[in-house]
Short mmCIF file of C-alpha atoms and ligand atoms in Angstrom, two decimals:
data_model
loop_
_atom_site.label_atom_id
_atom_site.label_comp_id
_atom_site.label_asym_id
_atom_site.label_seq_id
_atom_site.Cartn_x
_atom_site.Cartn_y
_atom_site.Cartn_z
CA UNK A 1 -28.65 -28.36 83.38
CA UNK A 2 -25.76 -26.96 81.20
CA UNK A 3 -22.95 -25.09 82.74
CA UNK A 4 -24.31 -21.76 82.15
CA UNK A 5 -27.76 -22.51 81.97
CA UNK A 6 -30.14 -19.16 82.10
CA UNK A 7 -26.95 -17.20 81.25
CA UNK A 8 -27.01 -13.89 78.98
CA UNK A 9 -24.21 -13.56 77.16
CA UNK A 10 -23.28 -10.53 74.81
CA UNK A 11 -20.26 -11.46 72.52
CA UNK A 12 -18.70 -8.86 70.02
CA UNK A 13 -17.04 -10.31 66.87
CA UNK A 14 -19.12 -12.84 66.59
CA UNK A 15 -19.54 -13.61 62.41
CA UNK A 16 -16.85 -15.90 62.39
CA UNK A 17 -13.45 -17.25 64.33
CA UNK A 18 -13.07 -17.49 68.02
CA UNK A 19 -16.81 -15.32 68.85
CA UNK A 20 -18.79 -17.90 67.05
CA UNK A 21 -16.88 -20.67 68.69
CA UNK A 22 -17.90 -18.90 72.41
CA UNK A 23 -21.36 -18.25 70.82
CA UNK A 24 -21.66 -22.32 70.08
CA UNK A 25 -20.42 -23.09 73.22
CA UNK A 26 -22.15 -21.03 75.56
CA UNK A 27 -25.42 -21.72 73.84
CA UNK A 28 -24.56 -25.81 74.23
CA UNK A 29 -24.52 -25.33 77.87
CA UNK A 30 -27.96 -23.14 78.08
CA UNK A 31 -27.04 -19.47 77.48
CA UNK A 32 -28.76 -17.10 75.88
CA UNK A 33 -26.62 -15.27 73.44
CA UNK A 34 -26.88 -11.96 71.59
CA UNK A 35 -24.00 -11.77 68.82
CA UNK A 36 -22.56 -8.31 67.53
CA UNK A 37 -20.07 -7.93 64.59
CA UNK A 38 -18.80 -4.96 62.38
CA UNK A 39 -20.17 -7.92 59.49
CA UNK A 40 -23.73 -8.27 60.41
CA UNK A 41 -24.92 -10.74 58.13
CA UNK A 42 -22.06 -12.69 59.55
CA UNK A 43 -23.35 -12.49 62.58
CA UNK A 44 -26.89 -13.39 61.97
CA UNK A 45 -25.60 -16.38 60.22
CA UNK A 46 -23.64 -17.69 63.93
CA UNK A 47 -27.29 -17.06 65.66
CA UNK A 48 -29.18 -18.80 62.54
CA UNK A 49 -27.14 -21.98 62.93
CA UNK A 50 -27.26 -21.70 67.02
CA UNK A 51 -31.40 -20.97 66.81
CA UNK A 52 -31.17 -24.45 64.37
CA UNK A 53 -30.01 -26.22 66.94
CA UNK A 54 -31.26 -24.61 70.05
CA UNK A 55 -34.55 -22.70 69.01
CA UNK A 56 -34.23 -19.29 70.81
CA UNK A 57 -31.14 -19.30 71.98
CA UNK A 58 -29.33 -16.33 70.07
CA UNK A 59 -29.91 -13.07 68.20
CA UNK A 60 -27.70 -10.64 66.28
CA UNK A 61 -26.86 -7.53 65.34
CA UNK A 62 -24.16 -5.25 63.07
CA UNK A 63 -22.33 -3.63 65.68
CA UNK A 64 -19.07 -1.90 65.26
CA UNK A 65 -17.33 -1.93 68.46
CA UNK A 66 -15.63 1.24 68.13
CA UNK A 67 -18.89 3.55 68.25
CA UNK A 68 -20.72 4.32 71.67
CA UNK A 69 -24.17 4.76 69.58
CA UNK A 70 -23.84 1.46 68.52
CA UNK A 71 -22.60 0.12 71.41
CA UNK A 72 -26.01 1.69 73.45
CA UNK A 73 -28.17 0.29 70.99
CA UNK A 74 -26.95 -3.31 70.75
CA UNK A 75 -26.85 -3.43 74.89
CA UNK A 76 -30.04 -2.31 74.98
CA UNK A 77 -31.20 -4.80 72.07
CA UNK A 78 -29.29 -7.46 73.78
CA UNK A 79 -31.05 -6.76 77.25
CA UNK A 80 -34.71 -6.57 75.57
CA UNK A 81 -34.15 -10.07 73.87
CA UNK A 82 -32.73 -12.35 76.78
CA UNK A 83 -33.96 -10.07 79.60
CA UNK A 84 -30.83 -9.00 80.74
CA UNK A 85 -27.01 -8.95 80.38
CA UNK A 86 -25.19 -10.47 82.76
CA UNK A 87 -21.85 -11.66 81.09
CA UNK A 88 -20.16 -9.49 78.51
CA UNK A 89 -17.54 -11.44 76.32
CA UNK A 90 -15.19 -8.40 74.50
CA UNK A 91 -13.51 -10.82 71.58
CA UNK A 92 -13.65 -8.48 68.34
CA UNK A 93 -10.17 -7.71 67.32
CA UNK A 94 -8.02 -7.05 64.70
CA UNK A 95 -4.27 -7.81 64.05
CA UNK A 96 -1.41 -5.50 62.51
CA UNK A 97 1.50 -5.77 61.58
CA UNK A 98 4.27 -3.32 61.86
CA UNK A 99 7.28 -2.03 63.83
CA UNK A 100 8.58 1.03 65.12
CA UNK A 101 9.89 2.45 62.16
CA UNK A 102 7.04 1.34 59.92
CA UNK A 103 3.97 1.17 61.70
CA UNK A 104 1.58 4.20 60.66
CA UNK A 105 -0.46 6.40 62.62
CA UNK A 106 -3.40 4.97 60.92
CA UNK A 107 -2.01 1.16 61.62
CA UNK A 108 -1.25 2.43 65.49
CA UNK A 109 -4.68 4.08 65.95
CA UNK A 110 -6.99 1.89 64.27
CA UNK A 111 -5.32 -1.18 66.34
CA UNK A 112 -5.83 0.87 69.71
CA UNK A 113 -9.26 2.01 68.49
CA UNK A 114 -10.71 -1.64 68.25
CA UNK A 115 -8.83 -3.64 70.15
CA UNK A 116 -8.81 -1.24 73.61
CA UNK A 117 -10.98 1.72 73.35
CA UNK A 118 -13.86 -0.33 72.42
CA UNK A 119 -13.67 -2.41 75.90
CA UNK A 120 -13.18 0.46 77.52
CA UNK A 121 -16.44 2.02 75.64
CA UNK A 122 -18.30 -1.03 76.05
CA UNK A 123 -17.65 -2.36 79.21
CA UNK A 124 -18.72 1.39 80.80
CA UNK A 125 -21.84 0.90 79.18
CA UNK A 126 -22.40 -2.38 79.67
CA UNK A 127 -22.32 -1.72 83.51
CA UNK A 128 -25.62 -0.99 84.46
CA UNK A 129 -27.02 -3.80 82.99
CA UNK A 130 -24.22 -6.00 84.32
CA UNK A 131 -25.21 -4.52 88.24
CA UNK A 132 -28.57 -5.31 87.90
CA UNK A 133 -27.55 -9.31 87.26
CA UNK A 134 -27.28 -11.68 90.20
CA UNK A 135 -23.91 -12.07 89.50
CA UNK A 136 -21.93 -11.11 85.83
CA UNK A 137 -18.47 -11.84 84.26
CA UNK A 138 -17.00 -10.01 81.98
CA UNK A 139 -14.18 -12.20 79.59
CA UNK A 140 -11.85 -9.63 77.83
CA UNK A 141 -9.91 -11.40 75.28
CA UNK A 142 -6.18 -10.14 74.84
CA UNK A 143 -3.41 -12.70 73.52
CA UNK A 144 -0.23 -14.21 74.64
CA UNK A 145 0.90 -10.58 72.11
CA UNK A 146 0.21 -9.03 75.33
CA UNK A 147 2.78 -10.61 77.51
CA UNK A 148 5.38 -11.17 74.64
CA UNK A 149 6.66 -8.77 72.19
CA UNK A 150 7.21 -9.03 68.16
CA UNK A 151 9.40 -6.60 66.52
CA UNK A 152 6.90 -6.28 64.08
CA UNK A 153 3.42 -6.10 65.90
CA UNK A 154 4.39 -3.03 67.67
CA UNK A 155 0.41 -1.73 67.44
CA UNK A 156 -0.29 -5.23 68.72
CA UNK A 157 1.39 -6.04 71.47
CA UNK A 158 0.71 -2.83 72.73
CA UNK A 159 -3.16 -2.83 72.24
CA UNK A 160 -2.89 -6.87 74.11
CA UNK A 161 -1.03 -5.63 76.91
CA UNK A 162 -3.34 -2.46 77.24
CA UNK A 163 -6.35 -5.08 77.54
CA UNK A 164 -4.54 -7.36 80.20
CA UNK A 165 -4.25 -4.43 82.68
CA UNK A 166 -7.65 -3.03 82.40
CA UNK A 167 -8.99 -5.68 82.97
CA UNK A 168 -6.96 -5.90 86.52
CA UNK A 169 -8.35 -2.24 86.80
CA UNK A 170 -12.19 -2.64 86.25
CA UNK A 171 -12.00 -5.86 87.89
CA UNK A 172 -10.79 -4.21 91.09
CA UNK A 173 -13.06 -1.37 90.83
CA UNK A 174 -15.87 -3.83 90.84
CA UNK A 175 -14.65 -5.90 93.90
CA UNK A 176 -13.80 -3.09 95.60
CA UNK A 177 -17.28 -1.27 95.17
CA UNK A 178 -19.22 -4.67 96.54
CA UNK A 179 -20.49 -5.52 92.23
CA UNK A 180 -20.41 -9.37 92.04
CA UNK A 181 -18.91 -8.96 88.72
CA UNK A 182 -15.90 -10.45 87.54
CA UNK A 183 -13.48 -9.49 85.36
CA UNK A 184 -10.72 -11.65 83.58
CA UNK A 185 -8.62 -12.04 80.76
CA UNK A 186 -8.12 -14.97 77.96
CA UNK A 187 -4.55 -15.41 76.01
CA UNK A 188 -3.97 -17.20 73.45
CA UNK A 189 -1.23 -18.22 71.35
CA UNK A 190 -1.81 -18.46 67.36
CA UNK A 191 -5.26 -20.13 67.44
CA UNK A 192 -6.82 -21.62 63.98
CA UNK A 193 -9.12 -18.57 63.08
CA UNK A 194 -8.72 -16.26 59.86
CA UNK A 195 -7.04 -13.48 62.03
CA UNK A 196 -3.67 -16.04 61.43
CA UNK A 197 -4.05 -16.24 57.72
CA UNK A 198 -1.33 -13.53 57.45
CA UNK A 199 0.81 -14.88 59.58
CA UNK A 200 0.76 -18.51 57.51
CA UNK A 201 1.15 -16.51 54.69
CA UNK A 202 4.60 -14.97 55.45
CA UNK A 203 5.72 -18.89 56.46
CA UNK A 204 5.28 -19.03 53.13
CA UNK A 205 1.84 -20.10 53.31
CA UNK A 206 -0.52 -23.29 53.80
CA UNK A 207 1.10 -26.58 55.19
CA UNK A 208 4.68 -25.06 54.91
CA UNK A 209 3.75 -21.55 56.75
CA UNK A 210 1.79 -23.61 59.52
CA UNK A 211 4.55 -25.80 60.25
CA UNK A 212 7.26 -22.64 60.73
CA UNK A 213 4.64 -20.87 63.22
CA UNK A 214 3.76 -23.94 65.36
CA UNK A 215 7.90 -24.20 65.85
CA UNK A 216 7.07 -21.36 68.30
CA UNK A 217 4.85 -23.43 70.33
CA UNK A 218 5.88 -25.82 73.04
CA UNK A 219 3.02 -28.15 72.40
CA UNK A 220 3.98 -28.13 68.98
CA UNK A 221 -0.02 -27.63 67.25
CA UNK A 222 -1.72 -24.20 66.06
CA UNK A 223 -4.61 -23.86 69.48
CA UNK A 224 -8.41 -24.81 68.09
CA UNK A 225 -10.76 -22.16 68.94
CA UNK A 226 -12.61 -24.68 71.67
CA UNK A 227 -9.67 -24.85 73.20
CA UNK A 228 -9.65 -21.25 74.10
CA UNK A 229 -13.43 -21.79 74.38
CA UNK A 230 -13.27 -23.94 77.74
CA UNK A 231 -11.39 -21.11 78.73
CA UNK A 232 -14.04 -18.83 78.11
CA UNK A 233 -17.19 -21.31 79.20
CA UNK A 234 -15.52 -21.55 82.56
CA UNK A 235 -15.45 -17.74 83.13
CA UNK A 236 -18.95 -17.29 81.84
CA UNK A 237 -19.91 -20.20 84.07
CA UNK A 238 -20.34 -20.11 88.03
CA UNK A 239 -17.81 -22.53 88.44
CA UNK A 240 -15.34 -19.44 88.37
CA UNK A 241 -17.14 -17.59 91.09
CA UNK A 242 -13.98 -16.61 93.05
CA UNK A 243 -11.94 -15.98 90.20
CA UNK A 244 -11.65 -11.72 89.10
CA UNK A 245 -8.46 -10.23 88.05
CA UNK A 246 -6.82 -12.79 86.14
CA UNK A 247 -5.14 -13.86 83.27
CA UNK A 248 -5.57 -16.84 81.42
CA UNK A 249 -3.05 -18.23 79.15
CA UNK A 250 -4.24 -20.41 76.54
CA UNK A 251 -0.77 -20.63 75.03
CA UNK A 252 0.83 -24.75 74.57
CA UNK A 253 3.98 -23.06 77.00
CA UNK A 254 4.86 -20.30 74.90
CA UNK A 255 5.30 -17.95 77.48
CA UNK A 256 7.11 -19.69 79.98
CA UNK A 257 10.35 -20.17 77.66
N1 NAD B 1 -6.71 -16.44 66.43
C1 NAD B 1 -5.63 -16.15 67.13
O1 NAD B 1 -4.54 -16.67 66.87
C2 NAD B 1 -5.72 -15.19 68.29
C3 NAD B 1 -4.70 -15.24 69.25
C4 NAD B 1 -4.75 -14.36 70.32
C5 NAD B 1 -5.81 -13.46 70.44
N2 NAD B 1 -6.77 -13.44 69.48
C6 NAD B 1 -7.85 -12.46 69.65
O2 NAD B 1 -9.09 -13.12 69.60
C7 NAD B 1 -10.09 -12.21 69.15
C8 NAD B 1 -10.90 -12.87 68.04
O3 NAD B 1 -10.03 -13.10 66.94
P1 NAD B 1 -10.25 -14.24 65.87
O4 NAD B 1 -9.04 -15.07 65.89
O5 NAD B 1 -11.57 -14.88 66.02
O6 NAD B 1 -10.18 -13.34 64.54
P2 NAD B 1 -11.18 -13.19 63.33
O7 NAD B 1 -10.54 -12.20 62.43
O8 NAD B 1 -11.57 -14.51 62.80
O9 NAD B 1 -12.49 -12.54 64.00
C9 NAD B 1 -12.52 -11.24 64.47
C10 NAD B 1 -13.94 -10.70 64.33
O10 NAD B 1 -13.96 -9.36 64.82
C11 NAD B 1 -14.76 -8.59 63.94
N3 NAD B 1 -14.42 -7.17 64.01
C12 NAD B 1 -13.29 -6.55 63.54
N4 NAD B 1 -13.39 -5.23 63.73
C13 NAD B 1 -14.59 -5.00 64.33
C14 NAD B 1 -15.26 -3.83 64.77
N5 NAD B 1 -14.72 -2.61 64.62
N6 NAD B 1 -16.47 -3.97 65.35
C15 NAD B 1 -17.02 -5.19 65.50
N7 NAD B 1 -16.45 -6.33 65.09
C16 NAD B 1 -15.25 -6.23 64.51
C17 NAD B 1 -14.47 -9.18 62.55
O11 NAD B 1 -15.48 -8.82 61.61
C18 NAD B 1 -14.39 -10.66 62.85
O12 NAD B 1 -15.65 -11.30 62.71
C19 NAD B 1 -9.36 -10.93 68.73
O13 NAD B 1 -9.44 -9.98 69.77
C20 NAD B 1 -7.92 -11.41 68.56
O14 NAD B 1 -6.98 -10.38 68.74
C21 NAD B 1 -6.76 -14.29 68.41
#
């Protein structure tokens, strides 16, 4: 039995980076998993190479997180397919850059739009199906952004730390209303995904801009996505039964210095 055998997972972001890592995962311990991304083909193509190896296992859909319609129909897509939903994994995100004095409105809402409203969107109507499960667990994933500033990711950090405190809030409203669903959040520190290709860029790029940003991290090494993806296993799993209104760093010590 895998460690979320009979699970139904619904991850957003999903075509490439840290959703299709979770996607993999989940699906190697016996979920079912229903992938959503703003690039549908590249989602299809992280449930085509999951249904390769575990026939069955995973379907897809375009899905852009920041639209309720779409958000309806992939749930209830998702729920026809694996017969339920019972753990909801928010993941799509984007990154900006910018500071007080340069940061657009467009830059500021866009970042708030995707990043927060859409887990707020989602997660409200991902709750019925989520009350209907046994028990459900939702995994919001913020970043270590959330719990330490940039002067330059002003949109950022304030769309991470948005994420870490709603989750505390629909968490609570869920234990306090008798749901057995959990709700948690996942940080991470610069994890090897395309979302950091900007940042190795302004190192100056490849080897050279790798090297500068890993100088910010304790443990001294850019995070793999499965390392963030244990993370994420063991809050989709039952193994993290008792566990609701937490954070998770996955950060090599960043954020205690
Ligand atoms: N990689 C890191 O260093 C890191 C660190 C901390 C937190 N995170 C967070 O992890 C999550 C995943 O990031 P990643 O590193 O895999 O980045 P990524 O850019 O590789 O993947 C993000 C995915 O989200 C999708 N997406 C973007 N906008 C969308 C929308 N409106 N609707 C649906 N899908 C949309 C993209 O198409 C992409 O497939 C994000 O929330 C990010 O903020 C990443």
């Amino acid at each position: 039995m895998g460690r979320v055998a009979g699970k139904k997972a619904f991850i957003t972001g999903g075509a490439q980076g840290l959703g299709a890592c979770f996607a993999r995962m989940l699906a190697d311990e016996g979920a079912k998993v229903y992938i959503t991304d703003i690039n549908g083909d590249g989602a299809a193509a992280t449930a085509a190479a999951i249904n390769d190896k575990h026939p069955g296992a995973a379907w897809a859909s375009g899905h852009d997180v920041t639209k309720r319609d779409e958000w309806k129909t992939a749930l209830e897509a998702a729920s026809d397919a694996m017969g339920g939903v019972d753990t909801l994994i928010n993941n799509a995100g984007i990154g900006t850059f910018g500071s007080i004095e340069t940061a657009t409105d467009e830059d500021w809402r866009r970042t708030q739009e995707i990043d927060v409203d859409s887990i707020f969107i989602g997660t409200q109507l991902a709750m019925p199906y989520l009350k209907k499960a046994p028990s459900a667990s939702i995994v919001n994933i913020s970043s270590v952004a959330g719990m330490i500033a940039d002067g330059n990711m002003i949109a950022y950090n304030t769309a991470k730390a948005a994420v870490w405190m709603m989750t505390k809030s629909i968490a609570l409203h869920c234990a306090r209303s008798g749901y057995d669903i959990r709700c948690n959040s996942v940080h991470p520190v610069f994890t090897r995904t395309p979302i950091i290709d900007p940042l190795i860029a302004l190192g100056g790029g490849g080897e050279e801009g790798e090297k500068r940003l890993v100088q910010q991290i304790p443990w001294q090494r850019l995070a793999e996505p499965e390392d963030v993806g244990y993370c994420v296993l063991y809050l989709a799993s039952d193994e993290s039964r008792y566990i609701t209104a937490s954070e998770f760093k996955i950060d090599g010590g960043i954020t205690a210095q």
